[in-house]
Amino acid sequence: MKRVVGLIILFFLFTIPFVLLVSFQSHDYPYDYEQLSEDERLVIRFSHVVGEDTPKGMAARKFAELVKERSNGYIEVQVFSNGTLYKDGEEMNALSRGDIQMIAPAISKLTNYVPEISVYDLPFAFHSLDEVHEFTDSEAGEILTDQLKEHNLYAIGLWDSGFKQLSNRIRPIQHYDDLKNLTMRIMPSDILAKQFTVLGAFPKEYDFNAVYYELQKKSVDGQENTLTNITSKNFYSLQDYLTISNHGYLGYFVLFNLDFWNSLDNDVKQLLTDTFLEVQQWEWEITKKLNDETLQKIENCQCIELHYLSDEDINSWEEKFNPVYDFYIRKYGDQFIKELPKFRSDT
Ligand code: LMR
């Protein structure tokens, strides 16, 4: 009898942990995983460089919340904002090493890896965010993001920051000649550099976290960025003039380390992908809303002199930028540039 009881106990001792283990691995997410240690959960460290209240900051938080909820806490996306874990300029290496698993760098910062991707940086390449989304969804967009895989990067999707505006401390910018001789901070991209040199301005590359300091030191006169970045990092307090030029797109490819992504089970990939796509749609909507609200605030605060480019101004700026397009074609061919007109909604 004792032997039978012993066998029954042994049976339960071995089968219960096994059943629990299989349930964890099939990821039906039936348990509350809160009580598990970090080693037992799937932890995804997501580092980014902007503020919490920007479109990227808000979307990263929402993505983390939804993933946690939908996996009952099994998948934990730990978000590090404002470059607190890795600064701009450090985060790509940290992702490659696998120290973090997710980042969302501005597309311009990927041009060192896939130079053709600088098609996104061409001035006035896109006139609405919908055009950017459609281009990214197209075959051309897929070819570009696929090339990131050669650098161990998997792009799960695209988040917007919006269109860039021009700020500086020297003079109002209305005509493109007003930029002559101004020193302007840029992100690392030869197309962004060319965009300023054709106007007789001097581009200078600085990491995002250095911009405030460099503006303060006056080592640059101005910079280009989206309104949410300009206000959340307080750049506008150091600048006297702001031109709503909408001259260039700023957005992010949201990236995983490809080896890490490939190591995930299919159902985890599915949950991350489905949740990401839902958050992406939401992010696109709040970007428009936040940029509109920020413009309203800047108009109301009267803390910086505001200028707007008219349609006529934009036509002349676009023409002035033709050499930037020629420069791109000479360096990278016309495969991607020739796709752009197909996505123009205002022609
Ligand atoms: C910049 O460097 O200006 C931007 O890339 C910052 C960001 O991530 O929006």
mmCIF file of N, CA, C and O in Angstrom, residues 9 44 80 138 166 181 183 213 253 278:
data_model
loop_
_atom_site.group_PDB
_atom_site.id
_atom_site.type_symbol
_atom_site.label_atom_id
_atom_site.label_comp_id
_atom_site.label_asym_id
_atom_site.label_seq_id
_atom_site.Cartn_x
_atom_site.Cartn_y
_atom_site.Cartn_z
ATOM 1 N N ILE A 9 2.416 9.721 -5.314
ATOM 2 C CA ILE A 9 3.060 11.009 -4.971
ATOM 3 C C ILE A 9 4.140 11.334 -6.000
ATOM 4 O O ILE A 9 4.217 12.446 -6.533
ATOM 5 N N ILE A 44 12.120 42.401 -22.752
ATOM 6 C CA ILE A 44 12.581 43.109 -23.952
ATOM 7 C C ILE A 44 12.960 44.521 -23.512
ATOM 8 O O ILE A 44 12.098 45.285 -23.054
ATOM 9 N N PHE A 80 13.107 52.517 -21.681
ATOM 10 C CA PHE A 80 14.039 53.512 -21.131
ATOM 11 C C PHE A 80 14.004 54.724 -22.054
ATOM 12 O O PHE A 80 14.485 54.649 -23.185
ATOM 13 N N SER A 138 4.888 49.984 -49.489
ATOM 14 C CA SER A 138 5.019 49.545 -50.888
ATOM 15 C C SER A 138 6.207 48.594 -51.034
ATOM 16 O O SER A 138 6.997 48.407 -50.104
ATOM 17 N N LEU A 166 12.092 74.654 -39.030
ATOM 18 C CA LEU A 166 13.424 75.264 -38.896
ATOM 19 C C LEU A 166 13.427 76.305 -37.784
ATOM 20 O O LEU A 166 12.603 77.234 -37.802
ATOM 21 N N ASN A 181 24.816 81.007 -44.750
ATOM 22 C CA ASN A 181 25.820 81.222 -43.686
ATOM 23 C C ASN A 181 25.377 80.824 -42.274
ATOM 24 O O ASN A 181 26.120 81.045 -41.321
ATOM 25 N N THR A 183 24.747 78.159 -39.332
ATOM 26 C CA THR A 183 25.227 76.819 -38.963
ATOM 27 C C THR A 183 24.046 76.054 -38.379
ATOM 28 O O THR A 183 23.420 76.518 -37.418
ATOM 29 N N TYR A 213 22.605 71.775 -25.546
ATOM 30 C CA TYR A 213 23.886 72.325 -25.107
ATOM 31 C C TYR A 213 24.582 73.090 -26.240
ATOM 32 O O TYR A 213 25.103 74.197 -26.042
ATOM 33 N N PHE A 253 12.114 53.832 -37.747
ATOM 34 C CA PHE A 253 11.877 52.405 -37.904
ATOM 35 C C PHE A 253 12.043 51.782 -36.532
ATOM 36 O O PHE A 253 13.058 52.008 -35.865
ATOM 37 N N GLU A 278 -1.358 47.576 -34.069
ATOM 38 C CA GLU A 278 -2.436 48.368 -33.456
ATOM 39 C C GLU A 278 -1.861 49.686 -32.886
ATOM 40 O O GLU A 278 -2.431 50.760 -33.092
#
